[in-house]
Coordinates of C-alpha atoms in Angstrom, one line a residue:
M981 CA -83.6 90.7 -38.8
A982 CA -85.4 89.3 -41.8
G983 CA -83.5 87.2 -44.3
I984 CA -84.1 85.6 -47.7
V985 CA -84.2 81.8 -47.9
R986 CA -83.8 80.2 -51.3
S987 CA -85.5 76.9 -52.0
L988 CA -83.1 74.1 -52.9
P989 CA -83.6 72.9 -56.4
F990 CA -83.0 69.2 -55.4
P991 CA -83.4 67.2 -52.1
L992 CA -80.2 66.9 -50.0
S993 CA -80.1 63.1 -50.2
G994 CA -81.7 60.1 -51.7
R995 CA -81.5 58.4 -55.0
T996 CA -83.6 59.9 -57.9
A997 CA -83.8 59.4 -61.6
T998 CA -81.3 62.2 -61.9
A999 CA -78.5 59.8 -61.0
S1000 CA -78.7 57.9 -64.2
S1001 CA -79.6 60.9 -66.4
S1002 CA -77.6 61.6 -69.6
A1003 CA -77.2 64.6 -71.8
T1004 CA -77.5 64.8 -75.6
L1005 CA -76.0 67.4 -77.9
S1006 CA -78.7 69.7 -79.1
G1007 CA -77.5 73.0 -80.5
V1008 CA -74.8 73.9 -78.0
Q1009 CA -71.6 71.8 -78.5
Y1010 CA -70.7 71.0 -74.9
H1011 CA -67.6 68.8 -74.1
W1012 CA -68.7 66.9 -71.0
A1013 CA -71.8 66.0 -68.9
I1014 CA -72.0 64.8 -65.4
G1015 CA -75.3 63.3 -64.1
G1016 CA -77.0 64.8 -67.2
M1017 CA -75.5 68.3 -66.6
P1018 CA -73.5 69.6 -69.6
F1019 CA -70.3 71.5 -69.2
L1020 CA -67.6 73.1 -71.4
S1021 CA -64.1 71.9 -70.8
A1022 CA -61.6 74.1 -68.9
I1023 CA -58.6 71.9 -70.0
N1024 CA -55.5 73.9 -71.1
D1025 CA -51.8 73.8 -70.5
E1026 CA -52.2 74.9 -66.9
R1027 CA -55.3 72.8 -66.1
A1028 CA -54.7 69.2 -67.1
M1029 CA -57.3 66.4 -67.1
T1030 CA -55.8 63.2 -65.5
R1031 CA -56.7 59.5 -65.5
A1032 CA -55.1 57.2 -63.0
G1033 CA -55.7 53.8 -61.4
A1034 CA -57.5 53.8 -58.1
P1035 CA -55.6 52.3 -55.2
I1036 CA -56.9 48.8 -54.1
R1037 CA -54.9 48.4 -50.9
K1038 CA -55.8 50.2 -47.7
E1039 CA -53.4 51.0 -44.8
Q1040 CA -54.3 48.9 -41.8
I1041 CA -52.8 47.9 -38.5
D1042 CA -53.2 44.3 -37.3
Q1043 CA -54.3 44.5 -33.6
Q1044 CA -55.2 40.8 -33.2
Q1045 CA -53.6 38.9 -30.4
I1046 CA -52.1 36.4 -32.9
P1047 CA -50.9 38.1 -36.1
G1048 CA -51.9 36.0 -39.2
E1049 CA -52.4 36.1 -42.9
Q1050 CA -54.1 39.5 -42.8
S1051 CA -50.8 41.0 -41.7
L1052 CA -49.1 40.2 -45.0
A1053 CA -49.0 42.5 -48.0
N1054 CA -49.6 42.2 -51.7
W1055 CA -51.4 38.8 -51.9
W1056 CA -54.7 37.7 -50.4
L1057 CA -53.7 34.5 -48.6
R1058 CA -55.6 31.6 -47.0
S1059 CA -53.7 28.7 -45.4
Q1060 CA -54.3 25.7 -43.2
L1061 CA -51.8 23.8 -41.1
S1062 CA -54.1 21.5 -39.1
F1063 CA -57.2 19.5 -39.9
I1064 CA -58.2 18.3 -36.4
G1065 CA -61.4 20.4 -36.4
G1066 CA -63.1 17.9 -38.7
A1067 CA -65.6 18.1 -41.5
G1068 CA -68.7 20.2 -42.1
L1069 CA -67.1 23.6 -42.9
L1070 CA -68.8 25.5 -45.7
Y1071 CA -66.6 28.6 -46.0
Q1072 CA -63.0 28.8 -45.1
D1073 CA -63.5 32.3 -43.7
P1074 CA -62.0 33.7 -40.5
S1075 CA -64.1 33.4 -37.3
S1076 CA -63.7 34.6 -33.7
D1077 CA -62.8 31.1 -32.5
N1078 CA -60.4 30.4 -35.4
Q1079 CA -62.3 27.2 -36.5
Y1080 CA -61.6 27.9 -40.2
A1081 CA -57.9 27.2 -39.5
I1082 CA -58.6 23.6 -38.4
R1083 CA -61.8 22.5 -40.1
F1084 CA -62.5 21.4 -43.7
G1085 CA -65.3 20.6 -46.0
D1086 CA -65.4 16.8 -46.5
S1087 CA -63.1 13.8 -46.6
V1088 CA -63.0 10.2 -47.6
G1089 CA -60.3 7.7 -46.6
V1090 CA -58.1 10.1 -44.8
N1091 CA -57.1 10.6 -41.2
P1092 CA -57.1 14.2 -40.0
W1093 CA -56.8 13.5 -36.3
V1094 CA -53.1 14.1 -35.8
N1095 CA -52.3 17.8 -35.5
G1096 CA -50.5 19.1 -38.5
Q1097 CA -50.7 15.9 -40.5
L1098 CA -53.1 14.4 -43.0
T1099 CA -52.6 10.8 -43.9
L1100 CA -54.5 7.8 -45.2
L1101 CA -56.7 5.6 -43.0
R1102 CA -56.3 1.8 -42.9
E1103 CA -58.5 -0.3 -45.2
T1104 CA -61.0 -2.9 -44.2
S1105 CA -61.5 -6.5 -45.5
L1106 CA -64.7 -8.7 -45.6
R1107 CA -64.4 -11.4 -42.9
V1108 CA -67.9 -13.0 -42.3
T1109 CA -70.2 -13.0 -45.3
D1110 CA -73.8 -12.1 -44.8
V1111 CA -76.4 -12.7 -47.5
T1112 CA -79.5 -12.3 -45.4
A1113 CA -81.7 -9.3 -44.6
D1114 CA -81.3 -9.9 -40.8
K1115 CA -79.5 -7.5 -38.5
H1116 CA -75.8 -8.4 -38.3
H1117 CA -74.4 -8.1 -34.8
V1118 CA -70.6 -7.8 -34.0
L1119 CA -69.0 -7.7 -30.5
G1120 CA -65.3 -7.6 -29.7
W1121 CA -63.7 -9.8 -27.1
S1122 CA -60.3 -11.2 -26.1
D1123 CA -58.9 -14.3 -24.4
G1124 CA -55.4 -13.1 -25.0
T1125 CA -56.0 -13.1 -28.7
D1126 CA -58.1 -10.3 -30.2
R1127 CA -61.4 -11.5 -31.6
Y1128 CA -65.0 -10.5 -32.2
W1129 CA -68.3 -12.4 -32.3
S1130 CA -70.4 -12.2 -35.4
A1131 CA -74.1 -13.0 -35.1
V1132 CA -76.4 -13.0 -38.2
G1133 CA -79.6 -15.0 -38.7
N1134 CA -79.3 -18.0 -36.3
V1135 CA -75.5 -18.4 -36.7
L1136 CA -72.9 -17.2 -34.1
K1137 CA -69.3 -17.1 -35.1
S1138 CA -66.0 -16.0 -33.6
D1139 CA -63.3 -14.4 -35.8
T1140 CA -59.6 -13.8 -34.9
G1141 CA -59.0 -12.0 -38.1
S1142 CA -57.3 -15.0 -39.6
A1143 CA -59.7 -17.9 -38.6
V1144 CA -63.5 -18.1 -38.2
T1145 CA -65.1 -20.5 -35.7
T1146 CA -68.8 -21.4 -35.7
I1147 CA -70.3 -21.6 -32.2
T1148 CA -73.1 -23.8 -30.9
W1149 CA -74.8 -21.1 -28.9
G1150 CA -77.8 -23.1 -27.8
G1151 CA -80.7 -21.5 -29.8
S1152 CA -82.1 -21.9 -33.2
G1153 CA -84.0 -18.7 -33.9
T1154 CA -82.7 -15.4 -35.4
I1155 CA -80.3 -13.7 -33.0
R1156 CA -81.9 -10.4 -31.9
S1157 CA -79.3 -9.1 -29.6
L1158 CA -75.7 -9.9 -28.4
T1159 CA -73.7 -8.8 -25.4
S1160 CA -70.9 -10.0 -23.1
D1161 CA -69.7 -9.8 -19.5
G1162 CA -66.1 -10.0 -20.7
T1163 CA -65.7 -13.7 -20.9
N1164 CA -69.2 -15.0 -21.7
Y1165 CA -71.5 -14.1 -24.5
Y1166 CA -75.3 -13.6 -24.1
A1167 CA -77.3 -14.2 -27.3
A1168 CA -81.0 -13.5 -27.4
D1169 CA -83.6 -14.8 -29.8
S1170 CA -87.4 -14.7 -29.7
T1171 CA -87.4 -17.7 -27.3
G1172 CA -84.9 -16.7 -24.7
V1173 CA -81.4 -15.6 -23.7
Y1174 CA -78.5 -18.0 -24.0
R1175 CA -75.1 -17.9 -22.4
G1176 CA -71.8 -19.5 -23.4
P1177 CA -68.0 -19.1 -22.7
G1178 CA -65.9 -17.5 -25.4
S1179 CA -66.1 -19.9 -28.4
G1180 CA -67.8 -22.6 -26.3
A1181 CA -71.3 -24.0 -26.5
G1182 CA -74.1 -22.0 -24.9
A1183 CA -77.3 -22.9 -23.1
L1184 CA -80.6 -21.3 -22.3
V1185 CA -80.6 -19.2 -19.1
W1186 CA -83.7 -17.0 -19.4
N1187 CA -87.0 -17.3 -21.2
T1188 CA -88.2 -14.2 -23.1
G1189 CA -90.9 -15.1 -25.6
S1190 CA -90.4 -11.9 -27.5
A1191 CA -88.7 -10.8 -30.7
N1192 CA -88.4 -7.3 -29.3
T1193 CA -85.5 -8.1 -27.0
V1194 CA -82.3 -6.2 -26.3
V1195 CA -79.7 -7.4 -23.8
R1196 CA -76.7 -5.5 -22.4
W1197 CA -74.2 -6.1 -19.7
V1198 CA -74.0 -2.9 -17.7
K1199 CA -73.0 -2.0 -14.1
G1200 CA -72.0 -5.6 -13.4
R1201 CA -75.4 -7.1 -14.3
L1202 CA -77.4 -8.3 -17.3
M1203 CA -80.2 -6.0 -18.3
A1204 CA -82.9 -7.0 -20.7
G1205 CA -85.5 -4.9 -22.4
I1206 CA -88.2 -7.3 -23.4
G1207 CA -91.4 -5.9 -25.0
P1208 CA -92.3 -2.8 -23.1
S1209 CA -90.6 -4.0 -19.8
M1210 CA -87.1 -3.7 -18.4
Y1211 CA -85.6 -6.6 -16.4
E1212 CA -82.5 -7.1 -14.3
L1213 CA -81.4 -10.7 -14.9
A1214 CA -79.1 -11.3 -11.9
T1215 CA -79.7 -14.8 -10.7
G1216 CA -82.2 -17.6 -11.2
G1217 CA -84.0 -18.4 -14.4
P1218 CA -85.3 -19.5 -16.7
V1219 CA -88.5 -17.8 -15.6
L1220 CA -88.2 -14.0 -15.8
P1221 CA -88.2 -12.0 -12.5
T1222 CA -90.5 -9.2 -11.8
A1223 CA -89.9 -6.3 -14.3
K1224 CA -88.1 -3.3 -12.9
F1225 CA -90.2 -1.1 -15.1
T1226 CA -93.0 -1.5 -17.7
H1227 CA -93.8 1.4 -20.0
L1228 CA -97.4 2.6 -20.0
N1229 CA -97.5 2.2 -23.8
P1230 CA -97.7 -1.5 -24.6
S1231 CA -96.2 -0.8 -28.0
W1232 CA -93.0 0.6 -26.5
V1233 CA -89.8 -1.0 -27.8
W1234 CA -86.4 -0.9 -26.1
T1235 CA -83.5 -0.3 -28.5
D1236 CA -80.4 -0.1 -26.3
I1237 CA -79.0 0.1 -22.8
A1238 CA -75.9 2.0 -21.5
E1239 CA -74.4 2.8 -18.1
G1240 CA -73.4 6.0 -16.3
T1241 CA -71.6 6.6 -13.1
S1242 CA -74.6 6.3 -10.9
A1243 CA -77.4 5.1 -13.2
I1244 CA -78.4 2.8 -16.1
Y1245 CA -79.9 4.4 -19.2
A1246 CA -82.3 2.7 -21.6
S1247 CA -83.5 4.1 -24.9
G1248 CA -86.7 3.2 -26.7
Y1249 CA -89.6 4.4 -28.7
A1250 CA -93.3 4.0 -29.6
G1251 CA -94.5 5.2 -32.9
S1252 CA -92.8 8.6 -33.6
Q1253 CA -92.0 9.3 -29.9
G1254 CA -88.6 8.4 -28.5
G1255 CA -86.9 8.9 -25.2
I1256 CA -84.2 7.7 -22.8
Y1257 CA -85.1 6.5 -19.3
K1258 CA -82.8 6.5 -16.2
F1259 CA -82.7 3.7 -13.7
V1260 CA -81.0 4.8 -10.5
L1261 CA -78.7 2.5 -8.4
D1262 CA -79.3 2.2 -4.7
T1263 CA -75.9 2.3 -3.0
S1264 CA -77.0 2.1 0.6
G1265 CA -76.1 -1.6 0.9
N1266 CA -72.8 -3.5 0.3
V1267 CA -73.8 -4.2 -3.3
P1268 CA -75.5 -1.5 -5.4
T1269 CA -79.0 -2.6 -6.4
L1270 CA -81.2 -1.3 -9.1
A1271 CA -84.2 0.7 -7.8
S1272 CA -87.5 -0.1 -9.4
G1273 CA -89.1 2.4 -11.8
G1274 CA -87.7 4.4 -14.6
I1275 CA -87.3 8.1 -14.8
L1276 CA -87.6 9.9 -18.2
A1277 CA -84.1 11.4 -18.5
A1278 CA -84.3 12.7 -22.1
Q1279 CA -87.1 13.4 -24.5
L1280 CA -86.2 13.6 -28.2
P1281 CA -88.0 15.8 -30.7
R1282 CA -91.1 14.3 -32.1
G1283 CA -90.4 12.2 -35.1
E1284 CA -86.8 11.4 -33.9
I1285 CA -86.3 8.1 -32.1
V1286 CA -83.3 6.5 -30.4
L1287 CA -81.9 3.5 -32.3
S1288 CA -78.6 2.9 -30.5
M1289 CA -76.7 4.3 -27.5
T1290 CA -73.2 3.9 -26.0
S1291 CA -71.7 5.5 -22.9
Y1292 CA -68.0 6.3 -22.5
L1293 CA -65.7 7.4 -19.8
G1294 CA -68.6 7.9 -17.4
S1295 CA -69.3 11.3 -18.9
F1296 CA -70.4 10.9 -22.6
V1297 CA -73.3 9.1 -24.2
G1298 CA -73.3 8.6 -28.0
I1299 CA -76.9 8.6 -29.2
G1300 CA -77.7 7.2 -32.6
T1301 CA -81.2 8.3 -33.8
S1302 CA -83.4 8.0 -36.8
R1303 CA -82.1 11.3 -38.0
G1304 CA -78.4 10.9 -37.3
F1305 CA -76.1 11.2 -34.3
R1306 CA -76.0 13.3 -31.1
V1307 CA -73.5 13.5 -28.2
G1308 CA -74.9 13.6 -24.7
E1309 CA -73.2 14.4 -21.4
I1310 CA -73.9 13.0 -17.9
D1311 CA -73.8 15.6 -15.1
D1312 CA -73.0 15.0 -11.5
N1313 CA -76.6 14.1 -10.7
G1314 CA -76.7 11.5 -13.3
D1315 CA -79.0 13.6 -15.5
L1316 CA -78.5 13.3 -19.3
K1317 CA -78.2 16.4 -21.5
Y1318 CA -77.8 15.9 -25.3
G1319 CA -76.4 18.3 -27.8
P1320 CA -77.7 19.3 -31.2
L1321 CA -77.7 16.9 -34.2
L1322 CA -74.0 16.6 -35.0
I1323 CA -74.2 14.3 -38.0
S1324 CA -77.3 14.0 -40.2
N1325 CA -78.1 10.7 -41.8
A1326 CA -81.7 10.2 -43.1
L1327 CA -81.2 6.4 -42.9
G1328 CA -80.4 6.6 -39.2
V1329 CA -77.6 5.5 -36.9
K1330 CA -78.0 1.9 -35.7
S1331 CA -74.8 1.4 -33.8
V1332 CA -72.1 3.3 -31.9
A1333 CA -68.8 2.2 -30.3
A1334 CA -66.0 4.0 -28.5
Y1335 CA -62.2 3.9 -28.3
D1336 CA -59.5 6.3 -27.1
R1337 CA -61.1 9.7 -27.3
F1338 CA -63.4 8.8 -30.2
F1339 CA -66.9 7.7 -30.9
F1340 CA -67.2 5.4 -34.0
V1341 CA -70.6 5.8 -35.5
G1342 CA -72.4 3.8 -38.2
A1343 CA -72.5 5.7 -41.6
T1344 CA -75.1 4.0 -43.7
N1345 CA -74.5 4.9 -47.4
A1346 CA -72.8 8.1 -46.3
I1347 CA -69.3 7.8 -47.8
D1348 CA -69.6 8.6 -51.5
G1349 CA -72.8 6.4 -51.5
S1350 CA -71.2 3.5 -49.7
S1351 CA -71.3 2.5 -46.0
G1352 CA -68.7 2.8 -43.3
L1353 CA -68.1 4.7 -40.1
Y1354 CA -67.9 8.3 -38.9
R1355 CA -65.4 9.2 -36.2
V1356 CA -66.3 11.9 -33.6
D1357 CA -63.4 13.4 -31.5
L1358 CA -64.6 14.0 -27.9
G1359 CA -61.4 15.8 -27.2
Q1360 CA -62.0 18.5 -29.8
P1361 CA -65.1 20.6 -29.1
I1362 CA -65.6 23.0 -32.0
Q1363 CA -68.5 25.0 -30.6
D1364 CA -69.7 25.8 -27.1
N1365 CA -72.4 28.4 -26.6
G1366 CA -72.5 28.0 -22.8
G1367 CA -73.5 24.6 -21.6
S1368 CA -73.2 21.0 -22.7
P1369 CA -76.3 20.9 -24.8
S1370 CA -74.7 23.4 -27.1
V1371 CA -71.4 21.6 -27.5
R1372 CA -70.5 20.3 -31.0
Y1373 CA -67.5 18.0 -31.5
A1374 CA -65.2 17.5 -34.5
Y1375 CA -66.2 14.6 -36.8
A1376 CA -65.3 13.1 -40.2
T1377 CA -66.0 10.0 -42.2
D1378 CA -63.7 7.1 -41.3
L1379 CA -63.4 3.4 -42.2
Q1380 CA -65.1 2.2 -45.5
A1381 CA -66.8 -1.0 -46.3
K1382 CA -67.1 0.2 -50.0
V1383 CA -70.5 -1.4 -50.3
A1384 CA -74.0 -0.1 -49.7
G1385 CA -76.2 -1.3 -46.9
E1386 CA -77.3 -0.6 -43.4
V1387 CA -74.5 -0.4 -40.9
S1388 CA -76.2 -2.5 -38.1
S1389 CA -73.3 -2.9 -35.7
V1390 CA -69.8 -1.6 -34.9
T1391 CA -67.3 -2.8 -32.2
N1392 CA -63.7 -2.9 -31.1
F1393 CA -61.6 -5.8 -32.3
G1394 CA -60.7 -7.3 -29.0
N1395 CA -58.4 -5.0 -27.0
S1396 CA -56.8 -3.4 -30.1
D1397 CA -57.2 -0.1 -31.8
R1398 CA -58.9 -1.8 -34.8
M1399 CA -62.6 -1.6 -35.5
V1400 CA -65.2 -4.0 -36.9
L1401 CA -68.4 -3.0 -38.7
A1402 CA -71.3 -5.0 -40.0
V1403 CA -73.3 -4.2 -43.1
V1404 CA -76.7 -5.9 -43.6
G1405 CA -76.7 -8.2 -46.6
Q1406 CA -72.9 -7.9 -47.0
G1407 CA -71.1 -9.1 -43.9
S1408 CA -68.6 -8.0 -41.3
Y1409 CA -65.6 -5.9 -42.1
L1410 CA -62.3 -5.8 -40.1
E1411 CA -59.9 -2.9 -40.1
S1412 CA -56.4 -3.9 -41.3
A1413 CA -53.6 -3.8 -38.8
S1414 CA -51.3 -1.9 -41.1
T1415 CA -52.5 -1.8 -44.8
L1416 CA -53.6 1.7 -45.9
E1417 CA -56.4 2.7 -48.2
A1418 CA -55.3 2.8 -51.8
S1419 CA -56.4 6.5 -52.0
G1420 CA -58.3 9.1 -50.1
Y1421 CA -59.1 12.8 -50.4
L1422 CA -60.0 15.9 -48.5
T1423 CA -61.9 19.0 -49.8
T1424 CA -61.4 22.3 -48.1
G1425 CA -64.1 24.7 -47.3
R1426 CA -64.9 27.3 -49.9
V1427 CA -62.2 29.9 -49.9
R1428 CA -63.8 33.3 -50.6
F1429 CA -61.8 35.6 -48.4
N1430 CA -65.0 36.6 -46.6
T1431 CA -66.3 38.6 -49.5
L1432 CA -68.7 38.0 -52.4
E1433 CA -66.4 40.0 -54.8
P1434 CA -64.8 37.9 -57.6
K1435 CA -61.2 36.9 -57.1
I1436 CA -58.3 35.8 -59.3
Y1437 CA -56.8 32.7 -57.8
K1438 CA -53.2 32.4 -58.9
F1439 CA -51.0 30.0 -56.9
V1440 CA -51.2 27.1 -54.5
D1441 CA -48.7 25.6 -52.1
V1442 CA -49.0 22.2 -50.4
K1443 CA -46.6 21.2 -47.7
T1444 CA -45.4 17.6 -47.8
P1445 CA -42.5 15.7 -46.2
N1446 CA -39.2 16.0 -47.9
S1447 CA -39.1 12.2 -48.5
L1448 CA -42.6 11.6 -49.9
M1449 CA -44.1 8.1 -49.8
G1450 CA -47.1 7.5 -52.0
S1451 CA -48.5 10.4 -53.9
V1452 CA -50.1 13.8 -53.4
G1453 CA -52.5 15.4 -55.9
V1454 CA -54.1 18.9 -56.0
S1455 CA -57.2 19.9 -57.9
V1456 CA -59.5 22.9 -57.8
I1457 CA -63.3 22.8 -57.6
D1458 CA -65.0 25.9 -58.9
P1459 CA -68.5 27.3 -58.3
G1460 CA -69.7 25.5 -61.4
G1461 CA -68.7 22.1 -59.9
A1462 CA -65.8 21.5 -62.3
D1463 CA -62.9 19.5 -60.8
T1464 CA -59.6 20.5 -62.5
T1465 CA -56.4 18.7 -61.7
I1466 CA -53.5 21.1 -61.0
I1467 CA -50.5 18.9 -60.1
T1468 CA -49.7 15.3 -58.9
V1469 CA -46.4 14.5 -57.1
S1470 CA -45.5 10.8 -57.0
E1471 CA -43.3 8.9 -54.6
G1472 CA -39.6 9.6 -55.1
S1473 CA -40.2 12.9 -56.9
S1474 CA -38.1 15.9 -55.8
L1475 CA -40.8 18.2 -57.1
A1476 CA -42.2 20.6 -54.5
I1477 CA -45.8 21.9 -54.6
Q1478 CA -44.8 25.5 -54.1
D1479 CA -46.2 28.5 -56.0
V1480 CA -47.8 26.2 -58.5
A1481 CA -49.8 28.3 -61.0
L1482 CA -53.6 27.5 -61.0
T1483 CA -54.8 26.8 -64.5
A1484 CA -58.4 26.9 -63.3
P1485 CA -60.8 28.6 -63.0
A1486 CA -60.1 30.6 -66.2
S1487 CA -61.8 33.8 -64.9
A1488 CA -62.4 35.6 -61.7
V1489 CA -64.9 33.7 -59.4
E1490 CA -66.3 34.2 -55.9
W1491 CA -64.8 31.1 -54.4
I1492 CA -62.9 27.9 -55.0
Q1493 CA -62.2 24.7 -53.1
L1494 CA -59.1 22.6 -53.0
K1495 CA -59.3 18.9 -53.3
L1496 CA -56.2 17.2 -51.8
T1497 CA -55.8 13.6 -52.9
L1498 CA -53.4 11.1 -51.2
G1499 CA -52.2 7.8 -52.7
R1500 CA -50.7 4.7 -51.2
S1501 CA -47.1 3.7 -51.9
A1502 CA -46.6 1.3 -54.7
T1503 CA -43.8 -0.5 -52.8
D1504 CA -45.1 -0.4 -49.2
T1505 CA -48.8 -0.7 -48.5
T1506 CA -48.2 0.6 -44.9
Q1507 CA -47.0 4.0 -46.3
G1508 CA -48.8 6.7 -48.2
G1509 CA -48.9 10.4 -49.0
T1510 CA -48.8 12.9 -46.2
I1511 CA -49.9 16.6 -46.2
N1512 CA -48.8 19.1 -43.6
G1513 CA -50.7 22.1 -44.8
W1514 CA -51.8 24.2 -47.8
Q1515 CA -51.9 27.8 -48.9
L1516 CA -53.7 29.7 -51.6
K1517 CA -52.7 33.1 -53.2
A1518 CA -55.3 35.3 -54.8
M1519 CA -55.9 38.8 -56.0
P1520 CA -59.0 40.9 -56.2
G1521 CA -60.9 40.1 -59.3
A1522 CA -63.2 43.0 -59.7
V1523 CA -62.7 45.5 -62.5
R1524 CA -60.0 47.9 -61.5
Q1525 CA -61.3 51.4 -60.9
R1526 CA -59.8 54.6 -62.3
I1527 CA -59.6 58.1 -60.9
I1528 CA -60.5 60.9 -63.4
T1529 CA -59.8 64.5 -62.4
L1530 CA -61.5 66.9 -64.8
P1531 CA -61.6 70.8 -64.9
L1532 CA -64.9 72.2 -66.1
L1533 CA -66.1 75.8 -66.9
C1534 CA -68.8 77.1 -64.6
F1535 CA -69.5 80.8 -65.5
D1536 CA -72.5 83.0 -65.9
K1537 CA -71.6 83.3 -69.6
E1538 CA -69.5 80.9 -71.7
K1539 CA -68.5 80.5 -75.3
A1540 CA -69.3 77.1 -76.9
R1541 CA -67.2 75.3 -79.5
S1542 CA -69.1 76.9 -82.2
G1543 CA -68.3 80.4 -80.9
L1544 CA -71.9 80.9 -79.6
M1545 CA -72.1 82.7 -76.3
I1546 CA -74.4 81.0 -73.8
G1547 CA -75.6 81.9 -70.3
R1548 CA -77.0 84.7 -68.3
E1549 CA -76.4 86.5 -65.1
G1550 CA -76.8 84.2 -62.0
R1551 CA -76.4 81.0 -64.1
C1552 CA -73.1 80.0 -62.5
L1553 CA -74.5 79.9 -59.0
E1554 CA -77.5 77.9 -60.0
R1555 CA -75.5 75.3 -61.9
L1556 CA -73.0 75.0 -59.0
E1557 CA -75.8 74.4 -56.5
E1558 CA -77.4 71.8 -58.9
F1559 CA -74.0 70.0 -59.2
E1560 CA -73.6 70.1 -55.4
Q1561 CA -76.9 68.3 -55.1
I1562 CA -75.6 65.5 -57.3
F1563 CA -72.5 65.3 -55.1
A1564 CA -74.5 65.3 -51.9
R1565 CA -76.6 62.3 -53.0
G1566 CA -73.4 60.2 -53.4
D1567 CA -75.1 58.0 -56.1
A1568 CA -73.5 56.8 -59.3
V1569 CA -73.8 59.1 -62.2
A1570 CA -72.9 59.0 -65.9
L1571 CA -69.8 60.9 -66.9
Q1572 CA -70.1 61.6 -70.6
D1573 CA -67.4 62.6 -73.1
L1574 CA -69.8 64.3 -75.5
K1575 CA -67.0 65.0 -78.1
N1576 CA -66.0 61.3 -78.3
D1577 CA -69.5 59.9 -77.8
S1578 CA -68.7 57.6 -74.8
S1579 CA -70.0 57.3 -71.2
T1580 CA -68.6 55.9 -67.9
L1581 CA -70.5 55.3 -64.7
V1582 CA -68.7 57.1 -61.9
V1583 CA -69.0 58.3 -58.3
V1584 CA -68.0 61.8 -57.6
D1585 CA -65.5 61.4 -54.7
D1586 CA -64.6 65.1 -54.4
Y1587 CA -64.9 68.5 -56.0
R1588 CA -63.7 72.1 -55.6
F1589 CA -64.7 75.3 -57.2
E1590 CA -62.0 77.9 -58.0
Q1591 CA -63.0 81.5 -58.6
R1592 CA -60.2 83.7 -60.0
T1593 CA -60.1 87.5 -60.7
S1594 CA -59.5 86.9 -64.4
P1595 CA -62.1 84.9 -66.1
A1596 CA -61.3 82.1 -68.6
A1597 CA -60.6 83.0 -72.2
N1598 CA -63.9 81.5 -73.4
A1599 CA -66.0 82.8 -70.5
S1600 CA -67.1 86.1 -69.0
G1601 CA -68.9 87.4 -65.9
Y1602 CA -69.1 85.7 -62.5
G1603 CA -67.7 82.1 -62.2
G1604 CA -64.7 79.9 -62.1
V1605 CA -63.4 76.4 -62.7
L1606 CA -65.2 73.4 -61.3
W1607 CA -62.7 70.6 -60.5
I1608 CA -64.3 67.2 -60.1
E1609 CA -62.6 63.9 -59.0
C1610 CA -64.5 60.9 -60.2
R1611 CA -64.0 57.1 -59.5
T1612 CA -65.2 54.7 -62.2
I1613 CA -67.4 51.9 -61.1
A1614 CA -68.2 50.4 -64.5
D1615 CA -66.5 50.0 -67.9
V1616 CA -66.9 52.6 -70.5
I1617 CA -70.2 52.3 -72.5
T1618 CA -70.1 53.5 -76.0
T1619 CA -73.4 55.3 -76.9

């Protein structure tokens, strides 16, 4: 059977110029136009045109294992009740591992490491002044009283935190390296290595003859990297024993030495190439001995060299490099695997120390332009893509020296939980036992609700203890960088930071950040502001859409406003098919009110064509009423 196939007047899909077409009145006085197609109105008492707001909420079921903010109605909410995930978060958006709930953007002077609590860190004080350009070494020790050694230039001192003692260490040159076996210090200059007890006088024990000397007490023995060679200085002296290993490159410089469970690790570099070598212990005898020869255990990317290294708990190695800081892990075979660059610092990391579950890392000019420490939480991995090289750990800035300069050394203060850091040209800084920083702040990640659409940010809640010590302040940082204070609650105030209206930003924006500021108590320097969590409330900020339902005439013949009859046989079907092509494309089109000379950009969500036995009063022949349902996507444009 043969049939007749009619060509479609328009393609079924795809965007064409027709989408943005508009109609102009020329002769026939039409009422409406959609996508450039003019129509007469079919509005009467029985067929009403309607305009209504489009719904902005969708029905949804929360199927997550742990119901959260997305389960709540009305407001868009984002909140945080813990900060233990550390800094470095750009957007406070939900993630599969829920990191956004425990991480933040940046901080200065605050302690985020207690779950559900943000407090001030302790302040530091200058103890041993340094006005030279020499590397300043600090090393903690205890003889029942917590102390640390300070070595800068050719001067060695011991500091209890209240009294400083100068030590006659035996040498006269610039001290290049400092280590201890627990009771004795070992200080190395370009002449030799000197040993002395505690605060007592020292004497030469080994000749070195090199300014490129690093000494460390590891695995119950003194190891020394001198020039390109590595030595085990067990007994004898002052003549050096045979080197355990000499690098093939005579320009090689050893930078640090650390211990693992079954090996000793030594870092160094030559030019732009750095690496870590492993020296294996021979345990076949009664006393483990160091096997000759070094094995390359880790090769760093070209251009990145190891400047400092500290092992901890037999499993972790903190690696300070010319680019920043990495965390390495020691496997059961004693092999070393390092993770990605955790902290970037273009000035490099010259020293690392460890205490409790943390690495304390030199932060040169990295805390609002001043120097201090980073803290890395080894108990809080924030990313693991399957294997230790992919692990990232939580970190944040920590103690502050509040001066600029290279952080050349960091150590524990005796057996206490206090830290000491040294800044070249400034001196050594000791963490206070109890006095808090005068103030500190934390900035959240950018809160954007995982969408680029503008939002209207309305209210903020900040949870604080009922009896607040110190002060808590809240400000808002907008995309333009403006920092607007919202509220500050002082010590003794009964004011709660709950549903506080945001006075900024003044218009809808893509994202904002909160800046939470803590202040120290004016009456008790050991107390300060505390924050237990925050919450933001926002609404969609895009222009609200409207739904327009409109009846239009679609007949073969119709009577215009002027009384002129227009049309012909077959016109209705052609116009209906032309409109259906506009609908099928799904693109935005102009809806024109030709009588009132205005236009709105819309999407046709739905339509229906009704054909009745009785034609409309101003139409004759084949046809009916075309109902269209449009959703506005732009404000009305007056033509």
